[in-house]
Coordinates of C-alpha atoms in Angstrom, one line a residue:
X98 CA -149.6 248.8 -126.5
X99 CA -149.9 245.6 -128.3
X100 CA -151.2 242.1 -126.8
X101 CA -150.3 238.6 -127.2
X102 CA -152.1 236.7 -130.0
X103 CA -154.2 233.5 -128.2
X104 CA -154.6 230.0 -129.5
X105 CA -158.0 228.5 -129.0
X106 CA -156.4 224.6 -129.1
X107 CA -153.3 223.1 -128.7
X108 CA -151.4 223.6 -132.2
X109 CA -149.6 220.8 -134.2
X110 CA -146.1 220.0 -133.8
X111 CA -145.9 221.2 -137.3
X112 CA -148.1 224.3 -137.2
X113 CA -146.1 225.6 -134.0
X114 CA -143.1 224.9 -135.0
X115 CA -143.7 227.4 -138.3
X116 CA -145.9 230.2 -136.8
X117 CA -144.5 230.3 -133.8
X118 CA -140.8 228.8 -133.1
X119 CA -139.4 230.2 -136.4
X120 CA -140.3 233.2 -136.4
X121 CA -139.3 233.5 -132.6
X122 CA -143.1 235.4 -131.2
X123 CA -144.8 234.4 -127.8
X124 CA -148.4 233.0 -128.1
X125 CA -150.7 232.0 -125.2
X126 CA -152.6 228.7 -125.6
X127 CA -155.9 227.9 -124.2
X128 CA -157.4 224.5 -123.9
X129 CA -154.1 222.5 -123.3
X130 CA -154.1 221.6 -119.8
X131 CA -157.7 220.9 -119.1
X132 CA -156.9 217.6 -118.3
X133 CA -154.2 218.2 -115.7
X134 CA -155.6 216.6 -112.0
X135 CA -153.3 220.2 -110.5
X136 CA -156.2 222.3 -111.7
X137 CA -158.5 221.1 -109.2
X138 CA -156.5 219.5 -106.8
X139 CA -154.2 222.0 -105.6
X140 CA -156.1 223.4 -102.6
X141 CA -154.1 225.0 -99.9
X142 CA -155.3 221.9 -98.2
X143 CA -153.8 219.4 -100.5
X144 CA -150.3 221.1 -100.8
X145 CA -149.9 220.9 -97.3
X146 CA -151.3 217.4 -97.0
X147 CA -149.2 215.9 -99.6
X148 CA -145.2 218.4 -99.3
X149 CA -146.2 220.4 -96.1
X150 CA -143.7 218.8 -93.9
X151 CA -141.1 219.2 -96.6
X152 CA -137.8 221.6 -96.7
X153 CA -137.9 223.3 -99.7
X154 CA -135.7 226.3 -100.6
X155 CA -137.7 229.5 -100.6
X156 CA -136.6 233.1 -101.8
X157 CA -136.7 235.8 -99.1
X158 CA -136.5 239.4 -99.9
X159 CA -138.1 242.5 -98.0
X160 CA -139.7 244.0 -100.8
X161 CA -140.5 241.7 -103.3
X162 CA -137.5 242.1 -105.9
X163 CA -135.1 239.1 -106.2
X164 CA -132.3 239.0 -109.1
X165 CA -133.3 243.2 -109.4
X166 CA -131.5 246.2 -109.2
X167 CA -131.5 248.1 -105.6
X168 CA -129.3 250.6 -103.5
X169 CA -126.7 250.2 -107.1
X170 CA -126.0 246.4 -106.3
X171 CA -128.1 243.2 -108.4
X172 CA -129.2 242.1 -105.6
X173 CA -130.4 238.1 -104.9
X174 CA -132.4 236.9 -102.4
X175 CA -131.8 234.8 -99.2
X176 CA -132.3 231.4 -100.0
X177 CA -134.1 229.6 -96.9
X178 CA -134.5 226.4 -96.1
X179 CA -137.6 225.9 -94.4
X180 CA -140.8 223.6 -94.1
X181 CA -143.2 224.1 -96.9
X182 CA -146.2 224.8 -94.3
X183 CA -144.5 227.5 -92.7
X184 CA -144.7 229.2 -95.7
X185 CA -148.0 228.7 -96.8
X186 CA -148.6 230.3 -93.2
X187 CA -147.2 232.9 -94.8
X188 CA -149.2 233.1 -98.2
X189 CA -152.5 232.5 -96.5
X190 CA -151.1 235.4 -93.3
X191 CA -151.6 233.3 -90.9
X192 CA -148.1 233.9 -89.8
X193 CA -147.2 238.0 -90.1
X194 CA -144.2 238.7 -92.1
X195 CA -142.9 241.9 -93.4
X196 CA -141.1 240.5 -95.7
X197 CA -141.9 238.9 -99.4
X198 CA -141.4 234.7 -99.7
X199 CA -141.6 233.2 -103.1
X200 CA -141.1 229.4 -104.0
X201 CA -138.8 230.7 -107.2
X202 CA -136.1 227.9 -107.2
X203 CA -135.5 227.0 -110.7
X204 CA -132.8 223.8 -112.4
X205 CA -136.3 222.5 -112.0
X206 CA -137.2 222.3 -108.6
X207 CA -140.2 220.7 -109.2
X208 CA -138.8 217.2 -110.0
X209 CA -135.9 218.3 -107.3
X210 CA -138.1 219.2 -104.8
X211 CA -141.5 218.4 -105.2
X212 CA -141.5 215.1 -107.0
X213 CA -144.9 214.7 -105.2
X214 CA -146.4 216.8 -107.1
X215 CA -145.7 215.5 -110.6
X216 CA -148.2 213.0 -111.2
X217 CA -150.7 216.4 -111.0
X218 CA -149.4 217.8 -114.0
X219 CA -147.6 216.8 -117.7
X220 CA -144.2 217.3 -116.8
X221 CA -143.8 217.0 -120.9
X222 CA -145.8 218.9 -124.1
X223 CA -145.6 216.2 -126.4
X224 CA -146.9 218.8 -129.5
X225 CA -144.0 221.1 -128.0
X226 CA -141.1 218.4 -127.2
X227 CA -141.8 216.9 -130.8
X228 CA -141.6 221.2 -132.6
X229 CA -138.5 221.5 -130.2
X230 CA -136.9 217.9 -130.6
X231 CA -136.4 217.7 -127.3
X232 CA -138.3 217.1 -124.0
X233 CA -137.7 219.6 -121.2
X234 CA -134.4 220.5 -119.8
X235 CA -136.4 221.4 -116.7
X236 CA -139.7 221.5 -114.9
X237 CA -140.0 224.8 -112.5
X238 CA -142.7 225.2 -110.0
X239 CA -143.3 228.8 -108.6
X240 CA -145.7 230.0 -105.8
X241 CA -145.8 233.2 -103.8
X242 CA -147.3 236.0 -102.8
X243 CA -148.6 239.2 -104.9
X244 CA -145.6 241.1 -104.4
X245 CA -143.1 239.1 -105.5
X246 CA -142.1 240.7 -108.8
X247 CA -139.9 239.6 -111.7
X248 CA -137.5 242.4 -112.9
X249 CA -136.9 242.8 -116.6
X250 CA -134.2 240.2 -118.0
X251 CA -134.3 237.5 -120.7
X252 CA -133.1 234.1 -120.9
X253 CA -131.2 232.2 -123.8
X254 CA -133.9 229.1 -124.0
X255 CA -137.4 228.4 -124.7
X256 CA -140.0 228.6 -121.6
X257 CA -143.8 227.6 -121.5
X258 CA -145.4 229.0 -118.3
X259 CA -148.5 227.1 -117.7
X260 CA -150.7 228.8 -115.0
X261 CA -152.4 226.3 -112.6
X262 CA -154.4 229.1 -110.1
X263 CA -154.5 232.7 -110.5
X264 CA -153.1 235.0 -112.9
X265 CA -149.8 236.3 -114.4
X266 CA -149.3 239.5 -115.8
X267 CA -146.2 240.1 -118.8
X268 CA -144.8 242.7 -119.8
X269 CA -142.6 242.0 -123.1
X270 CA -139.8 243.0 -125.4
X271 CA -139.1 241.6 -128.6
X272 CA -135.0 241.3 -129.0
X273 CA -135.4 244.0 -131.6
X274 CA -135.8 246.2 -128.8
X275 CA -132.8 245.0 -127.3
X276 CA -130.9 248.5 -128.5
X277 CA -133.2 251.1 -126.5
X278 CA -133.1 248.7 -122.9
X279 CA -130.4 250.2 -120.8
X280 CA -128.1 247.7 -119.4
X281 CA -125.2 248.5 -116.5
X282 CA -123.1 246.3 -114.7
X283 CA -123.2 245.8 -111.0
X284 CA -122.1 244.5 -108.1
X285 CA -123.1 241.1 -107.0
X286 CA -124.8 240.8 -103.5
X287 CA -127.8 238.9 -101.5
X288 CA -129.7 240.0 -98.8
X289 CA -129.1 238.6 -95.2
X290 CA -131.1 238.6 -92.2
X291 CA -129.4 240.2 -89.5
X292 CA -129.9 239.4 -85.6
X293 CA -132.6 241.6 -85.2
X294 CA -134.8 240.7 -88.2
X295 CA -133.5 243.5 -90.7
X296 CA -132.3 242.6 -94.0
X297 CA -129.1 244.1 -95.1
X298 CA -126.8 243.7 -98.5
X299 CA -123.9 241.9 -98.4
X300 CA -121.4 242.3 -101.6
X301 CA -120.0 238.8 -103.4
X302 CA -116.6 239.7 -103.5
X303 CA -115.1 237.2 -105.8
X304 CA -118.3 237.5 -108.0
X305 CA -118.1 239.5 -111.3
X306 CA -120.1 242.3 -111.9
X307 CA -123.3 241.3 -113.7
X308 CA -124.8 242.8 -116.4
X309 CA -128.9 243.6 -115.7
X310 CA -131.8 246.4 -116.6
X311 CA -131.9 249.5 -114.1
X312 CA -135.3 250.2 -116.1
X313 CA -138.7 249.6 -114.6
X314 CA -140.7 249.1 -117.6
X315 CA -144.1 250.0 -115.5
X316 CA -142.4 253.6 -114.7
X317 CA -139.5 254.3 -116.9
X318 CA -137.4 257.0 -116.4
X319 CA -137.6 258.8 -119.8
X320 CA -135.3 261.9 -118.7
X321 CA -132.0 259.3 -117.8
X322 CA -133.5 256.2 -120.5
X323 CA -134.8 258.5 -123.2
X324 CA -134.0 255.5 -125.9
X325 CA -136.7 253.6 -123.9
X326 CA -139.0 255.6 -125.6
X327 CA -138.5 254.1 -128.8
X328 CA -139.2 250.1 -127.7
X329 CA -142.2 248.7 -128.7
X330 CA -143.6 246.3 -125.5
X331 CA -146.7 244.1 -125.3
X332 CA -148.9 242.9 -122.2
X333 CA -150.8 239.9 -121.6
X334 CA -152.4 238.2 -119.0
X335 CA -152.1 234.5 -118.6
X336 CA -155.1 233.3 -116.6
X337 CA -155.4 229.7 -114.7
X338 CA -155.7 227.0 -117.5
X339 CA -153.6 229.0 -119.9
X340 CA -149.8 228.2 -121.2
X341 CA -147.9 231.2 -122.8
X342 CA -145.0 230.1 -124.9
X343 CA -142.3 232.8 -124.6
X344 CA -139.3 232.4 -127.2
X345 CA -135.5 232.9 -126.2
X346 CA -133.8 236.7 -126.1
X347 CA -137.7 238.1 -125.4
X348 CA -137.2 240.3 -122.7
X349 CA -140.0 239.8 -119.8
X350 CA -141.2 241.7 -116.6
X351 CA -143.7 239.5 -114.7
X352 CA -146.6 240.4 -111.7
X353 CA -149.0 237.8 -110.1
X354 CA -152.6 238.7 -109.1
X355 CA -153.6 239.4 -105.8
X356 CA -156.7 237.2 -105.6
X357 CA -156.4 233.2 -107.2
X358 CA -159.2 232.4 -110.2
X359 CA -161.2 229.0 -109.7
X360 CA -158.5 228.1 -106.8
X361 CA -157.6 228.5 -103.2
X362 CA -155.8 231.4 -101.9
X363 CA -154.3 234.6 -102.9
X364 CA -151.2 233.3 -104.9
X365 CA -150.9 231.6 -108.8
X366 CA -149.3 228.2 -109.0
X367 CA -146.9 228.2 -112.2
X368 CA -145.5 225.3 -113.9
X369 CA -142.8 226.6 -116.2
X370 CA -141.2 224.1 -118.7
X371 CA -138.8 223.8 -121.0
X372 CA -136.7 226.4 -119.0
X373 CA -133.2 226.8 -117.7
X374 CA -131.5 224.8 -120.4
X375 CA -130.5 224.9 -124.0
X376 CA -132.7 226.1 -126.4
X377 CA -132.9 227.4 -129.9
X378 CA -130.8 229.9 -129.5
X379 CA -128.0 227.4 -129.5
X380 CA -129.4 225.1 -132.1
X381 CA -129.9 228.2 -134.8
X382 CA -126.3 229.6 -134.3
X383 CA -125.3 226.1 -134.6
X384 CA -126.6 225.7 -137.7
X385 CA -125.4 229.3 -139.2
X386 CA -121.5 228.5 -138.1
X387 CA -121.9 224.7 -139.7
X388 CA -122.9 226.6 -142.9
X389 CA -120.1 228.7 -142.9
X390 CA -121.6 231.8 -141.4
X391 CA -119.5 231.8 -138.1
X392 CA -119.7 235.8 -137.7
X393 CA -123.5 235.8 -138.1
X394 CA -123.9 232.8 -135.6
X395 CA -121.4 234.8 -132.6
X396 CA -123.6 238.3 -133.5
X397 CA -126.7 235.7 -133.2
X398 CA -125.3 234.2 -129.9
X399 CA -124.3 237.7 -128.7
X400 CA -127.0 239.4 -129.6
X401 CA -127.8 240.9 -126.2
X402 CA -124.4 242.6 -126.0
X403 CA -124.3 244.8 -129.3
X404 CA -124.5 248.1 -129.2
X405 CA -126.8 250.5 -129.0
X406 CA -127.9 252.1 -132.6
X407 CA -130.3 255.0 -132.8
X408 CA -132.1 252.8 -135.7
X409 CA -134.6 249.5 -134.5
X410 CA -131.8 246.5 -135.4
X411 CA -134.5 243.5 -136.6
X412 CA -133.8 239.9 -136.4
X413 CA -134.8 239.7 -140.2
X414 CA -131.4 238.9 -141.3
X415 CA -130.6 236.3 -138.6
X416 CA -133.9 234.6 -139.8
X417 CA -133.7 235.0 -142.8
X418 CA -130.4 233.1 -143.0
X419 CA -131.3 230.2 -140.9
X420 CA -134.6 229.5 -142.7
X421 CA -132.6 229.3 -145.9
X422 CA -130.2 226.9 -144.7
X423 CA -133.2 224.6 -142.8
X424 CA -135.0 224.9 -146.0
X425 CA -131.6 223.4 -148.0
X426 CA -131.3 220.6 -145.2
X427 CA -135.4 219.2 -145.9
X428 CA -133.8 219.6 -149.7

């Protein structure tokens, strides 16, 4: 299985922009966020000294998969609203819970909900913002245990997890891969807590039926996904101090360590930026359609939902196209 490439030092606007943005392919950077005060501030101690009284809305699930695929529902989690030190009393187990609690809230919570907390980190890559032409749409701050677990999706913008303690581990998909990932539809429910502490599923009626991944990448089921077979995934691990940059319409399965590297406690902090907004997926089809090439820019935009073809179905051509036309517009 293949691995992520690594930067040793931040790149240029410039140099990312080309080897990296164009082309659409994830990198991991080392050496970028040295300087950020979170590294070595954010003790246990200092998160509940400076947001522990805060609400903040935290996911609940009872085994560690929210937005996933269980019991033939896509199932979300309870969102609670409780104090931020009750559930670090959960992280650290000084409360007992049976169930999973994950600080996951994105539409960036972290300006939302813990503005404190921004003056520890760079809530804007200015090497990124300047490759992008834009600064973040949002600034996402996760936290939670080890076995909270991101099911397989992708997302139609541009994210750059930066890891502040601990360690993520990535599972990827290039969109070329997009014909051998099974998707179904499903019905929409969330998990409730009922009277006597149980969780059970309730259906969102008026919700459409949402199209996710039944697969687990980490154990595939080859005899009903046979196709699977065919994709071509990498792994990486993105350690505390290190930024992965993870294109739009790359597919990604996420775990978080057990134990925390050079910090307190046995969760990762994440910063994720640049997420939940617009991205280049938009900008590129964009351009195609202003050029003329409206059918390529919809395929582009709908990439996710055509179907699936026995052969590997590149991105080449969608490239291809749009570095032709940016090349005509520096002309």
């Amino acid at each position: 299985m293949e691995s992520v490439p690594y930067l040793d030092r931040p790149p240029s606007p410039l140099e990312f922009y080309r080897e990296w943005v164009s082309p659409n392919k994830p990198c991991i950077i080392r050496n970028a966020i040295g300087h950020w005060p979170a590294l070595h501030k954010w003790t246990l101690a200092y998160l509940r000294e400076v947001v522990g009284r805060k609400v903040v809305s935290v996911a609940v699930t009872p085994n560690g998969y929210a937005d996933a695929v269980f019991h033939n529902r896509f199932v979300m989690p309870e969102e609670r609203q409780m104090p931020f030190m009750d559930f670090l009393d959960i992280v650290e187990k000084k409360v007992t819970s049976p169930n999973v609690f994950y600080v996951q809230k994105q539409c960036s919570n972290l300006t939302e909900e813990f503005p404190e907390l921004i003056c520890d980190v760079q809530p804007d890559i200015p090497w990124m913002s300047e490759a992008l032409g834009k600064k973040p749409d949002a600034v996402n701050f996760w936290l939670g245990e080890s076995a909270a677990v991101t099911s397989l999706h992708k997302d139609h913008y541009e994210n750059l997890y930066c890891v502040i303690s601990g360690e993520k581990r990535f599972l990827l998909h290039p969109p070329s891969d997009r014909p051998f990932i099974p998707y179904e539809l499903y019905q929409a429910a969330t998990y409730k807590v009922s009277e006597d502490g149980s969780f059970e599923i309730v259906d969102e009626k008026t919700a459409d039926k949402v199209p996710w991944i039944p697969l687990d990448p980490l154990n595939p089921n080859l005899e009903q996904y046979p196709e699977y077979a065919q994709a071509k995934p990498l792994q990486c691990t993105v350690k505390a101090g290190e930024m992965l940059y993870l294109p739009s319409l790359w597919f990604h399965h996420v775990q978080q360590s057990h134990g925390c590297i050079a910090g307190p406690g046995p969760f990762p902090g994440l910063i994720d930026l640049y997420g939940s907004g617009g991205g280049l997926v938009e900008y590129r089809a964009s351009l195609l359609a202003s050029r003329g090439f409206v059918t390529l820019a919809l395929a582009y935009m709908a990439f996710e939902d055509l179907p699936a073809m026995p052969e590997v179905l590149e991105l080449d051509y969608f490239q291809e196209a749009i570095d032709f036309l940016q090349k005509q517009q520096q002309s």
